[in-house]
Short mmCIF file of C-alpha atoms in Angstrom, two decimals:
data_model
loop_
_atom_site.label_atom_id
_atom_site.label_comp_id
_atom_site.label_asym_id
_atom_site.label_seq_id
_atom_site.Cartn_x
_atom_site.Cartn_y
_atom_site.Cartn_z
CA MET A 1 136.76 117.21 101.94
CA ASP A 2 133.60 115.18 102.67
CA GLU A 3 132.79 114.66 106.31
CA LYS A 4 133.37 111.06 107.35
CA VAL A 5 130.45 108.95 108.44
CA GLN A 6 129.55 109.39 112.11
CA PRO A 7 131.08 106.94 114.64
CA ASP A 8 127.77 105.23 115.36
CA HIS A 9 127.54 104.39 111.64
CA LYS A 10 131.14 103.24 111.24
CA PRO A 11 131.61 99.67 110.11
CA ASN A 12 133.56 97.45 112.49
CA SER A 13 136.85 96.98 110.60
CA ASP A 14 138.12 94.15 112.80
CA GLN A 15 134.90 92.27 112.26
CA PHE A 16 135.11 92.71 108.47
CA GLU A 17 138.69 91.41 108.51
CA ASP A 18 137.57 88.36 110.49
CA LEU A 19 134.91 87.67 107.87
CA LYS A 20 137.47 87.87 105.06
CA LYS A 21 139.69 85.34 106.82
CA THR A 22 136.82 82.87 107.13
CA GLU A 23 137.33 80.05 104.63
CA THR A 24 133.67 79.02 104.56
CA LEU A 25 131.00 81.69 104.93
CA ASP A 26 128.07 80.46 107.00
CA THR A 27 125.04 81.69 105.09
CA LEU A 28 122.78 79.12 106.73
CA HIS A 29 122.86 80.79 110.14
CA GLY A 30 124.10 84.15 108.91
CA ASP A 31 122.90 86.59 106.28
CA GLU A 32 123.82 86.56 102.57
CA ALA A 33 125.20 90.09 103.09
CA ILE A 34 128.43 88.65 104.55
CA ARG A 35 129.42 87.59 101.01
CA VAL A 36 129.57 91.24 99.93
CA ILE A 37 131.47 92.34 103.04
CA ALA A 38 133.95 89.46 102.85
CA GLY A 39 134.64 90.07 99.17
CA TYR A 40 135.32 93.81 99.44
CA SER A 41 138.93 95.03 99.83
CA GLY A 42 138.55 98.83 99.52
CA ASP A 43 138.14 101.64 102.02
CA GLN A 44 135.69 100.60 104.71
CA GLU A 45 134.57 104.11 105.64
CA TRP A 46 132.30 106.40 103.65
CA SER A 47 131.06 109.96 103.90
CA ALA A 48 127.52 111.03 104.72
CA ILE A 49 127.33 112.69 101.29
CA GLU A 50 128.40 109.46 99.60
CA GLU A 51 125.68 107.54 101.42
CA LYS A 52 123.01 110.09 100.50
CA ARG A 53 124.07 109.86 96.86
CA LEU A 54 123.72 106.08 97.02
CA VAL A 55 120.26 106.29 98.61
CA ARG A 56 119.10 108.58 95.81
CA LYS A 57 120.37 106.05 93.26
CA ILE A 58 118.51 103.24 95.06
CA ASP A 59 115.34 105.35 95.02
CA ARG A 60 115.66 105.97 91.28
CA LYS A 61 116.16 102.33 90.40
CA LEU A 62 113.70 100.80 92.85
CA LEU A 63 110.77 103.07 93.73
CA SER A 64 109.35 103.47 90.22
CA ILE A 65 109.02 99.69 89.91
CA LEU A 66 107.46 99.32 93.37
CA CYS A 67 105.02 102.17 92.71
CA ILE A 68 103.81 101.16 89.26
CA THR A 69 103.45 97.50 90.26
CA TYR A 70 101.39 98.35 93.32
CA GLY A 71 99.36 100.88 91.34
CA LEU A 72 98.52 98.19 88.79
CA GLN A 73 97.56 95.81 91.58
CA TYR A 74 95.10 98.28 93.06
CA TYR A 75 93.83 99.25 89.59
CA ASP A 76 93.13 95.60 88.83
CA LYS A 77 91.66 94.85 92.26
CA ALA A 78 89.37 97.91 92.30
CA MET A 79 88.26 97.40 88.68
CA LEU A 80 85.12 95.69 89.95
CA SER A 81 83.60 98.86 91.43
CA GLN A 82 84.14 100.82 88.20
CA ALA A 83 82.99 98.00 85.92
CA ALA A 84 79.84 97.77 88.06
CA LEU A 85 78.72 101.12 86.61
CA PHE A 86 78.88 99.78 83.04
CA GLY A 87 76.70 96.69 83.01
CA LEU A 88 78.71 94.13 84.98
CA ARG A 89 76.08 93.79 87.72
CA THR A 90 73.21 93.25 85.30
CA ASP A 91 75.13 91.07 82.82
CA LEU A 92 76.29 88.67 85.56
CA LYS A 93 73.09 88.92 87.67
CA LEU A 94 74.91 90.47 90.64
CA THR A 95 71.94 92.64 91.64
CA VAL A 96 70.37 89.80 93.64
CA GLY A 97 70.99 89.73 97.43
CA ILE A 98 74.65 89.98 98.42
CA ARG A 99 76.08 88.61 95.16
CA TYR A 100 77.88 91.83 94.30
CA SER A 101 79.34 92.20 97.81
CA LEU A 102 80.41 88.55 97.79
CA SER A 103 82.11 88.97 94.41
CA ALA A 104 84.26 91.68 96.02
CA ALA A 105 84.85 89.81 99.29
CA ILE A 106 85.82 86.46 97.74
CA PHE A 107 89.03 88.05 96.44
CA TYR A 108 90.46 87.97 99.96
CA PRO A 109 90.16 84.26 100.83
CA GLY A 110 92.18 83.78 97.65
CA PHE A 111 94.64 86.36 98.97
CA ILE A 112 95.01 84.34 102.20
CA VAL A 113 95.58 81.10 100.27
CA GLY A 114 98.25 82.69 98.10
CA ALA A 115 100.13 84.79 100.69
CA TYR A 116 102.14 82.10 102.45
CA PRO A 117 103.32 80.16 99.34
CA ALA A 118 104.27 83.44 97.66
CA ILE A 119 106.41 84.67 100.54
CA VAL A 120 108.15 81.27 100.90
CA LEU A 121 108.99 81.36 97.19
CA ALA A 122 110.22 84.94 97.55
CA GLN A 123 112.58 83.91 100.35
CA ARG A 124 113.91 80.81 98.63
CA TYR A 125 114.19 82.04 95.03
CA PRO A 126 115.16 85.37 93.40
CA ILE A 127 112.33 87.71 94.33
CA GLU A 128 112.31 89.54 91.00
CA ARG A 129 111.59 86.24 89.18
CA VAL A 130 108.89 85.28 91.68
CA ILE A 131 107.17 88.67 91.33
CA PHE A 132 107.50 88.46 87.53
CA GLY A 133 105.65 85.14 87.51
CA ILE A 134 102.98 86.47 89.87
CA VAL A 135 102.33 89.63 87.86
CA LEU A 136 102.32 87.76 84.53
CA LEU A 137 99.76 85.22 85.76
CA TRP A 138 97.52 87.79 87.42
CA GLY A 139 97.48 89.85 84.20
CA ILE A 140 96.35 86.78 82.26
CA CYS A 141 93.76 85.99 84.94
CA LEU A 142 92.44 89.55 84.75
CA MET A 143 91.98 89.34 80.98
CA CYS A 144 90.03 86.12 81.46
CA THR A 145 87.37 88.12 83.32
CA ALA A 146 86.16 89.36 79.95
CA GLY A 147 85.04 85.80 79.19
CA VAL A 148 82.98 85.35 82.36
CA THR A 149 79.26 84.82 81.68
CA ASN A 150 77.73 84.37 85.15
CA TYR A 151 78.35 85.33 88.76
CA GLN A 152 79.73 81.88 89.65
CA GLY A 153 82.47 82.33 87.06
CA LEU A 154 83.23 85.79 88.44
CA TYR A 155 83.56 84.31 91.95
CA ALA A 156 86.14 81.80 90.67
CA GLN A 157 88.05 84.48 88.75
CA ARG A 158 88.15 86.83 91.74
CA PHE A 159 89.36 84.05 94.07
CA PHE A 160 92.27 83.12 91.80
CA LEU A 161 93.09 86.78 91.16
CA GLY A 162 93.41 87.26 94.92
CA ALA A 163 95.68 84.22 95.24
CA LEU A 164 97.95 85.52 92.47
CA GLU A 165 98.18 89.09 93.78
CA ALA A 166 98.91 88.00 97.35
CA GLY A 167 102.69 88.03 97.11
CA VAL A 168 103.21 91.62 95.99
CA SER A 169 102.57 93.59 99.20
CA PRO A 170 104.57 91.34 101.59
CA GLY A 171 107.22 91.00 98.88
CA TRP A 172 107.58 94.77 98.64
CA MET A 173 107.84 94.97 102.42
CA LEU A 174 110.80 92.58 102.26
CA VAL A 175 112.44 94.57 99.47
CA VAL A 176 112.15 97.83 101.41
CA GLY A 177 113.41 96.11 104.57
CA GLY A 178 116.49 94.91 102.68
CA TRP A 179 117.41 98.25 101.09
CA TYR A 180 116.57 100.93 103.65
CA LYS A 181 117.36 101.82 107.26
CA LYS A 182 114.52 101.77 109.77
CA GLN A 183 114.05 105.54 109.75
CA GLU A 184 113.95 105.52 105.92
CA GLN A 185 111.43 102.69 105.61
CA ALA A 186 108.17 104.45 106.53
CA LEU A 187 108.55 107.05 103.78
CA ARG A 188 109.37 104.43 101.13
CA MET A 189 106.44 102.27 102.22
CA GLY A 190 104.21 105.32 101.97
CA ILE A 191 105.46 106.24 98.52
CA TRP A 192 104.56 102.91 96.91
CA TYR A 193 101.40 102.46 98.98
CA SER A 194 100.18 105.93 97.94
CA MET A 195 99.57 104.45 94.50
CA THR A 196 96.30 103.04 95.88
CA GLY A 197 95.12 106.65 95.85
CA TYR A 198 96.90 108.12 92.85
CA VAL A 199 95.94 105.26 90.53
CA SER A 200 92.33 106.35 91.12
CA VAL A 201 93.21 109.55 89.25
CA VAL A 202 94.34 107.61 86.17
CA SER A 203 92.07 104.55 86.08
CA PRO A 204 88.75 106.48 85.87
CA LEU A 205 90.07 108.36 82.83
CA ILE A 206 91.01 105.10 81.10
CA ASN A 207 87.69 103.48 81.98
CA TYR A 208 85.76 106.64 81.10
CA GLY A 209 87.12 106.33 77.57
CA LEU A 210 86.49 102.59 77.40
CA GLY A 211 82.96 103.18 78.71
CA HIS A 212 82.11 104.96 75.46
CA ILE A 213 83.02 101.99 73.24
CA GLN A 214 80.09 100.72 71.22
CA GLY A 215 81.52 97.33 70.22
CA SER A 216 80.47 93.70 70.22
CA LEU A 217 81.31 93.44 73.94
CA SER A 218 79.97 95.29 76.96
CA PRO A 219 82.22 98.23 77.98
CA TRP A 220 83.24 96.54 81.24
CA ARG A 221 84.76 93.62 79.32
CA TYR A 222 87.05 96.00 77.41
CA MET A 223 88.13 97.47 80.75
CA TYR A 224 89.36 94.08 81.94
CA LEU A 225 91.09 93.26 78.65
CA VAL A 226 93.04 96.53 78.61
CA ALA A 227 94.02 96.35 82.29
CA GLY A 228 95.16 92.75 81.93
CA ALA A 229 97.25 93.49 78.84
CA ILE A 230 99.01 96.39 80.58
CA THR A 231 99.77 94.16 83.56
CA VAL A 232 101.26 91.38 81.40
CA LEU A 233 103.60 93.84 79.68
CA TRP A 234 104.70 95.31 83.00
CA ALA A 235 105.71 91.86 84.29
CA PHE A 236 108.64 91.83 81.86
CA VAL A 237 109.80 95.24 83.06
CA ILE A 238 110.02 93.80 86.58
CA LEU A 239 111.99 90.78 85.37
CA PHE A 240 114.64 92.79 83.52
CA PHE A 241 114.95 95.99 85.56
CA MET A 242 114.04 95.36 89.21
CA PRO A 243 117.00 95.56 91.68
CA PRO A 244 116.00 92.81 94.17
CA ASP A 245 118.45 93.41 97.05
CA PRO A 246 121.89 95.01 97.60
CA ILE A 247 123.61 91.62 97.26
CA ARG A 248 122.46 90.75 93.73
CA ALA A 249 121.33 94.06 92.20
CA LYS A 250 122.84 95.04 88.85
CA GLY A 251 124.09 98.52 88.02
CA PHE A 252 125.95 99.11 91.30
CA THR A 253 129.71 99.27 91.74
CA ASP A 254 131.47 97.05 94.29
CA ARG A 255 131.85 100.04 96.61
CA GLU A 256 128.18 101.03 96.28
CA ARG A 257 127.18 97.45 97.01
CA PHE A 258 129.49 97.38 100.05
CA ILE A 259 128.04 100.63 101.44
CA ALA A 260 124.48 99.51 100.70
CA VAL A 261 125.02 96.31 102.67
CA SER A 262 127.18 97.73 105.47
CA ARG A 263 124.88 100.61 106.33
CA MET A 264 122.04 98.13 106.88
CA LYS A 265 123.84 96.64 109.89
CA GLU A 266 122.23 99.45 111.87
CA ASN A 267 118.83 97.74 111.47
CA ASN A 268 119.95 94.58 113.32
CA SER A 269 117.63 92.63 111.00
CA GLY A 270 119.72 91.38 108.06
CA VAL A 271 119.29 91.72 104.31
CA ARG A 272 118.65 88.23 102.91
CA ASN A 273 118.73 84.62 104.07
CA THR A 274 117.32 81.84 101.88
CA HIS A 275 116.94 79.22 104.64
CA PHE A 276 113.55 78.79 106.31
CA LYS A 277 113.97 78.56 110.10
CA LYS A 278 111.08 76.98 111.97
CA GLU A 279 112.18 78.35 115.33
CA GLN A 280 111.66 81.88 113.99
CA LEU A 281 108.15 80.95 112.86
CA TRP A 282 107.25 79.71 116.36
CA GLU A 283 108.73 82.85 117.89
CA MET A 284 106.58 85.00 115.62
CA LEU A 285 103.46 83.15 116.77
CA ARG A 286 104.39 83.95 120.40
CA ASP A 287 105.15 87.61 119.71
CA LEU A 288 102.50 89.99 121.06
CA ARG A 289 103.69 92.76 118.71
CA PHE A 290 102.93 90.61 115.67
CA TRP A 291 99.40 89.91 116.88
CA LEU A 292 98.77 93.58 117.58
CA CYS A 293 99.84 94.39 114.00
CA PHE A 294 97.68 91.52 112.74
CA PHE A 295 94.54 92.77 114.47
CA MET A 296 95.24 96.40 113.59
CA ALA A 297 95.40 95.39 109.93
CA LEU A 298 92.17 93.41 110.31
CA THR A 299 90.13 96.12 112.05
CA MET A 300 91.59 98.98 110.00
CA LEU A 301 90.91 97.36 106.63
CA VAL A 302 87.21 96.71 107.22
CA ALA A 303 86.90 100.30 105.99
CA ASN A 304 88.43 99.26 102.67
CA GLY A 305 85.14 97.53 101.82
CA PRO A 306 83.28 100.76 101.06
CA VAL A 307 86.44 102.39 99.66
CA SER A 308 87.42 99.83 97.02
CA THR A 309 84.02 98.28 96.31
CA PHE A 310 81.40 100.97 96.84
CA THR A 311 82.98 104.42 96.30
CA PRO A 312 81.69 104.92 92.70
CA ILE A 313 78.34 103.42 93.73
CA ILE A 314 78.02 105.73 96.75
CA ILE A 315 78.70 108.70 94.44
CA ASN A 316 76.23 107.31 91.89
CA ASP A 317 73.59 107.10 94.63
CA LEU A 318 73.96 110.86 95.14
CA GLY A 319 72.38 111.36 91.71
CA PHE A 320 75.37 111.41 89.37
CA SER A 321 75.53 109.39 86.14
CA GLY A 322 77.84 106.39 85.80
CA LEU A 323 80.40 108.32 83.74
CA ASN A 324 80.33 111.35 86.04
CA SER A 325 80.63 109.09 89.08
CA LEU A 326 83.87 107.75 87.62
CA LEU A 327 85.23 111.27 87.18
CA LEU A 328 84.24 112.22 90.73
CA VAL A 329 86.36 109.35 92.06
CA MET A 330 89.47 111.22 90.89
CA PRO A 331 89.59 113.88 93.68
CA ALA A 332 89.41 111.06 96.23
CA GLY A 333 92.50 109.54 94.62
CA VAL A 334 94.42 112.80 94.91
CA VAL A 335 93.42 113.36 98.56
CA ILE A 336 94.13 109.82 99.72
CA GLY A 337 97.33 109.40 97.72
CA THR A 338 98.65 112.60 99.27
CA ILE A 339 97.73 111.43 102.78
CA GLU A 340 99.39 108.07 102.14
CA TRP A 341 102.81 109.58 101.50
CA THR A 342 102.56 112.71 103.69
CA VAL A 343 101.93 110.76 106.88
CA PRO A 344 104.95 108.43 106.35
CA TYR A 345 107.02 111.50 105.44
CA LEU A 346 106.22 113.04 108.84
CA CYS A 347 107.26 109.76 110.47
CA TYR A 348 110.49 109.88 108.46
CA LYS A 349 111.26 113.43 109.58
CA TYR A 350 110.29 113.02 113.23
CA LYS A 351 111.01 109.95 115.32
CA GLY A 352 108.44 108.39 117.65
CA LEU A 353 105.32 109.34 115.66
CA ARG A 354 104.42 106.10 113.92
CA SER A 355 101.96 104.53 116.36
CA TYR A 356 100.33 107.91 116.96
CA MET A 357 99.91 108.55 113.24
CA VAL A 358 98.17 105.19 112.81
CA ALA A 359 95.62 106.33 115.39
CA VAL A 360 95.21 109.84 113.96
CA THR A 361 94.60 108.74 110.37
CA VAL A 362 92.01 106.16 111.43
CA CYS A 363 90.17 108.96 113.26
CA GLY A 364 89.77 110.64 109.86
CA THR A 365 88.06 107.49 108.58
CA ILE A 366 85.76 107.42 111.62
CA LEU A 367 84.66 111.00 110.89
CA ALA A 368 83.94 110.13 107.24
CA CYS A 369 81.88 107.08 108.21
CA LEU A 370 79.75 109.11 110.61
CA LEU A 371 79.11 111.78 107.97
CA LEU A 372 78.12 109.25 105.28
CA TRP A 373 75.85 107.45 107.72
CA GLN A 374 74.13 110.39 109.37
CA LEU A 375 73.88 113.08 106.67
CA PRO A 376 70.83 113.12 104.35
CA GLN A 377 71.26 112.29 100.68
CA THR A 378 70.51 115.90 99.81
CA ALA A 379 73.78 116.98 101.50
CA THR A 380 75.74 116.28 98.33
CA GLY A 381 78.77 118.48 99.07
CA PRO A 382 79.43 117.24 102.63
CA LYS A 383 78.90 113.64 101.53
CA LEU A 384 81.41 114.00 98.70
CA PHE A 385 83.88 115.46 101.22
CA ALA A 386 83.31 112.39 103.42
CA VAL A 387 83.92 110.09 100.44
CA TYR A 388 87.19 111.88 99.74
CA ILE A 389 88.56 111.43 103.28
CA LEU A 390 87.07 107.96 103.85
CA ALA A 391 90.37 106.20 103.07
CA SER A 392 92.42 108.35 105.45
CA TYR A 393 93.40 105.12 107.21
CA GLY A 394 95.63 104.45 104.17
CA GLY A 395 98.34 106.72 105.55
CA GLY A 396 98.23 104.80 108.82
CA TYR A 397 98.35 101.46 107.06
CA ALA A 398 101.51 102.47 105.19
CA VAL A 399 103.06 103.34 108.56
CA LEU A 400 101.80 100.07 110.07
CA MET A 401 103.61 98.10 107.35
CA SER A 402 106.81 99.97 108.16
CA LEU A 403 106.36 99.20 111.87
CA GLN A 404 105.94 95.50 111.16
CA ILE A 405 109.08 95.31 109.03
CA ALA A 406 111.20 97.63 111.22
CA ASN A 407 110.27 95.83 114.45
CA THR A 408 110.89 92.29 113.21
CA ALA A 409 114.39 90.84 112.93
CA GLY A 410 115.35 87.40 111.63
CA TYR A 411 114.77 86.91 107.92
CA THR A 412 112.30 84.03 108.24
CA LYS A 413 110.39 85.78 111.01
CA ARG A 414 110.22 88.98 108.97
CA SER A 415 109.11 87.13 105.84
CA VAL A 416 106.37 85.10 107.51
CA GLY A 417 105.33 88.03 109.70
CA SER A 418 104.85 90.21 106.61
CA SER A 419 102.59 87.63 104.96
CA GLY A 420 100.86 86.93 108.29
CA MET A 421 99.90 90.55 108.70
CA PHE A 422 98.32 90.41 105.26
CA VAL A 423 96.08 87.60 106.45
CA GLY A 424 94.63 90.14 108.90
CA TYR A 425 94.42 92.63 106.02
CA CYS A 426 92.47 90.06 104.01
CA VAL A 427 90.04 89.16 106.80
CA GLY A 428 89.21 92.86 107.25
CA ASN A 429 88.75 93.31 103.50
CA PHE A 430 86.53 90.21 103.39
CA ILE A 431 84.25 91.52 106.14
CA GLY A 432 84.02 95.05 104.73
CA PRO A 433 81.91 94.52 101.58
CA LEU A 434 79.61 91.95 103.21
CA VAL A 435 78.29 94.33 105.89
CA PHE A 436 77.12 96.84 103.26
CA LEU A 437 73.68 95.46 102.49
CA GLN A 438 71.81 96.46 99.33
CA SER A 439 68.58 96.38 101.30
CA GLU A 440 69.90 99.32 103.39
CA LYS A 441 70.87 101.43 100.38
CA PRO A 442 71.68 104.38 100.31
CA TYR A 443 72.44 104.75 104.07
CA TYR A 444 74.02 101.31 104.70
CA LYS A 445 73.45 101.55 108.46
CA THR A 446 74.97 98.15 109.33
CA GLY A 447 78.05 98.79 107.22
CA TRP A 448 78.84 102.16 108.78
CA ILE A 449 78.26 100.92 112.34
CA VAL A 450 80.65 97.99 111.82
CA THR A 451 83.24 100.26 110.19
CA VAL A 452 83.10 102.82 113.01
CA VAL A 453 83.43 100.16 115.72
CA THR A 454 86.36 98.36 114.07
CA SER A 455 88.13 101.66 113.40
CA CYS A 456 87.80 102.64 117.07
CA ILE A 457 89.34 99.29 118.04
CA THR A 458 92.27 100.08 115.73
CA VAL A 459 92.95 103.34 117.55
CA VAL A 460 93.09 101.53 120.90
CA LEU A 461 95.39 98.79 119.51
CA ALA A 462 97.80 101.40 118.12
CA ILE A 463 98.23 102.97 121.57
CA VAL A 464 98.69 99.53 123.16
CA TYR A 465 101.31 98.64 120.53
CA ARG A 466 103.31 101.75 121.31
CA PHE A 467 103.18 101.00 125.05
CA VAL A 468 104.38 97.40 124.55
CA CYS A 469 107.32 98.48 122.36
CA ALA A 470 108.29 101.30 124.74
CA GLN A 471 108.29 98.93 127.72
CA SER A 472 110.51 96.44 125.86
CA ASN A 473 112.98 99.20 124.95
CA LYS A 474 113.06 100.45 128.54
CA LYS A 475 113.92 97.00 129.90
CA ARG A 476 116.68 96.51 127.30
CA ASP A 477 118.14 99.94 128.00
CA GLN A 478 118.52 98.91 131.64
CA THR A 479 120.32 95.66 130.87
CA SER A 480 122.38 96.18 127.69
CA SER A 481 124.08 98.80 125.55
CA GLU A 482 123.11 99.16 121.91
CA ALA A 483 125.63 98.02 119.30
CA TYR A 484 125.58 96.42 115.86
CA GLU A 485 128.32 93.80 115.79
CA HIS A 486 126.31 90.70 114.92
CA ALA A 487 123.52 91.81 112.61
CA TYR A 488 124.58 89.53 109.75
CA GLU A 489 126.53 86.67 111.30
CA ASP A 490 123.77 85.37 113.56
CA ASP A 491 120.45 86.19 111.78
CA MET A 492 119.11 86.85 115.28
CA THR A 493 115.52 87.82 115.86
CA ASP A 494 114.35 90.96 117.61
CA MET A 495 113.36 88.94 120.68
CA THR A 496 116.70 87.10 121.01
CA ASN A 497 118.97 90.07 120.26
CA PRO A 498 119.28 92.33 123.35
CA GLN A 499 120.81 95.02 121.13
CA PHE A 500 117.58 95.41 119.12
CA ARG A 501 115.36 98.43 119.81
CA TYR A 502 111.74 98.72 118.69
CA THR A 503 110.53 101.65 116.60
CA LEU A 504 107.66 103.60 118.11
#
């Protein structure tokens, strides 16, 4: 016979019975999950094996959609650096001054503009429909790039593309936070975020083929048309097949839905609440942990400037042709994609590593920056190695996203905090391309100095974050015992719930 779930994971039967007797369920103050609990009349205990089987089913239905969507987002966003090798810079006169860098950077002010409206829509309306609309529009916007005839038009297209893509990353953070326990979240974040690396194995092959087209259009225009068309088609897959949360997802039995919701009580952070609560917004703005995550995202992602905008160009500067430079991007995708899921996997297996792993992975980026800055251009092999480990911070960023979602309770606070952290992400990404000056090519002294300094700041902030969370846990351990009775009824935040413990 299956072993019954451990006592610390047992649902509170008396509490469930009280919910069923309630004539009117309060989903304004409480979480939508109480509807599932109140409507279930079966056995309220489950075995560990049964829960594992359910988690595997959730992974099958959910992770493929999260991964492919995020892979398409990075494919579309990083298209600029690959198109630059096939005439985009000369056709749109981007070789003058900082025009090319600005065309990459302007994506992120658009991202900032779009992040908050997108996350509010995702809280208030069915998230699968919101993401469908976002992906559909960004695919159309991407195809429109093929019609751009000057750099001003490219600036406008990149700004609106950023605004449209802004909702995906914070939206996926909310989805993972609603389906998985805290200890499970880092690995799932890492799996879908690793697509930023692995898509770089596939996209160069596609663009390598398109680069050989001898048609009426420049090869880079075909690249945008194909990528946009793929994105538009994928939007409909999201609409019809994405399981949004345990409350509304199709393809689950009543018992599976009950277990999926009940096991999440352990998080003390709820599953879904459609009401925007201003008091949780103000609390987020006073929360030191949020600001530490914000500035870690900002300083860490300055390094994404050379990664997403200059990697093929840096390889090209080593003496390789445009087509060969595309192919040499592929090993970087394998290395970074592997780091981006391996690091969260270690955090999943061993508790208390997350803040440390953020610091360790950023140290890998610091080493790469120093090598690319200080080594001569004739050191082709070592410089390629540095290119391949340059985005090591990606593993740490996947963990940072899991820390932000795991350490924030209260649905509004978690929603706004997720989008707020992406503002820091955007500011870092905006700075990154602009400090790589064409006049300093191929050594880019200013760019590497700025990247090294900001990465060092990230390491310090990660250690401070861990200390702050550990101190909060220590104080709560001295004044309260940990329990999970009110995770759904109150929609309490991490700062107001003395039972909440921060993940380190």
